Amino acid sequence: MLKRREKAPKARTIKLDSFCSMHAAKLHRHYATRSPRRPTDQPIEPMPGELETVGAMLGDIEKMLAGLFGPIFDRGPLAMAARAQAAAVVEDQFDDVVETWARAIEQTLEELHQADRVSLANALIRFLDHLRDPDDVATFVHLRRHCQEGMLARAKPSQFNIFHIALKQVILNLVRSKLRGRRMEIVRDVVVAAIDERRLMVAQFYIESRENALRASEEKYRNSIDQHSILVRRPRT
């Protein structure tokens, strides 16, 4: 007698609507009883036209990343739900993430004996704000100013990249430990895209600051040459 072949169980998938609605409800309950973290450092006010400049840079980079990552990073319902879920995972383990990130940096960069945990915490808060709300660009205003006149202006680009490769690894390890299956893959991809976005923005800021410094140096040189020419042409009395 032939036995009826049983169908293989279907792989469990997460539909877009269920992923978005489920996590919207969870996150609403999650944040209803919690005050949002705020950076403790001095806020940087955007200069005239700076938000437009940052927004234009961000728009170009976001468009390219959406082309690579698809609906995970296109500001659609799936992307926004995944961004909120990623931020919530980090928020729940915020202090541990900062400490693990700091230790990873200290172990990687020998010249940095002790990472500034307060600065890292403030940077992470702004990163999470942008992760939840892509229109919140305070993190990029801070990074742009630091590239022009702060610590990033004195650092090597490779050092900044190491900072954020380390952060990416810390968050990805956390995501893998807290989530499973397709849900984990979605949140993992949005974290990778968000940190890649940050690194690409800083690369733009570095180029911009170096070009500005070069123009200033050229202008100073021209002024000194002009001043010298005036002194040479001045008739002797």
Steps between C-alpha positions, in 0.01 A plus 500: 500500500639836397540745776390852441798729480482773755577850389809660645417770750518847353771728619371759740489843343411839634258704296555871465172597666549264795861611556405869496181478709649259754805713566309827494283368785796366696702817464204717600474306827878499538543877483177599673665448839851620413637851460722536192872540558647840426866583426683667788744700288449850362262497200639636174272745323501462121659786310293678232447260212661208685183293531441535127860395424484201732156406369621504138800280583283262703237477227755388240654240732163374621385454141807291416462285811129447429602374158731246665286398798154544345195534730721453805625857458252692285300675778203276427301320773739204517806724525350721769386201707844341470674825595281534808563138598877540461496815714294324768741205516794737555306721742420202723873424538626856461762508777637158404523605135697813593738306723555219248552757223755690711696185583505394134643839402763487776610154392521599132661845519818465705557877512162548670555387859148583619195571290277786612187309599291815552575618146424155363169493687400841362595392147296181540195693623508723191553196277193332649296820459581498129436127477147548635439819299702540177411871494683555831845602371651640821754217496628614159517866602725396790713275278539771235613756757743253656647431156554874452637601837470222757662167576414351161692781330813373679428127458580270212199390293596139575465568873142621459422194288635272773274675754197414293604157384532421871154646571350301214646176634374571853145573381491206258607259774222640717241468222600138436462419869156662536322418173456196280424405141381750242434764764866490602611525136284808439627683809857389430486646148359833616782533757763432233340755265468766773864476605616491138296818449680662792844405369417629152376830642821548697704422189314788331566727798871415495528586131304821553716611796826421320385694193407797720839486674678486164308802370577694818870412468507609135326827588750567778789431262357732233453777756860465620627513140288808428625670815859420407446641149365825645808537721736428209328756273486770766746779397783574731515850653 
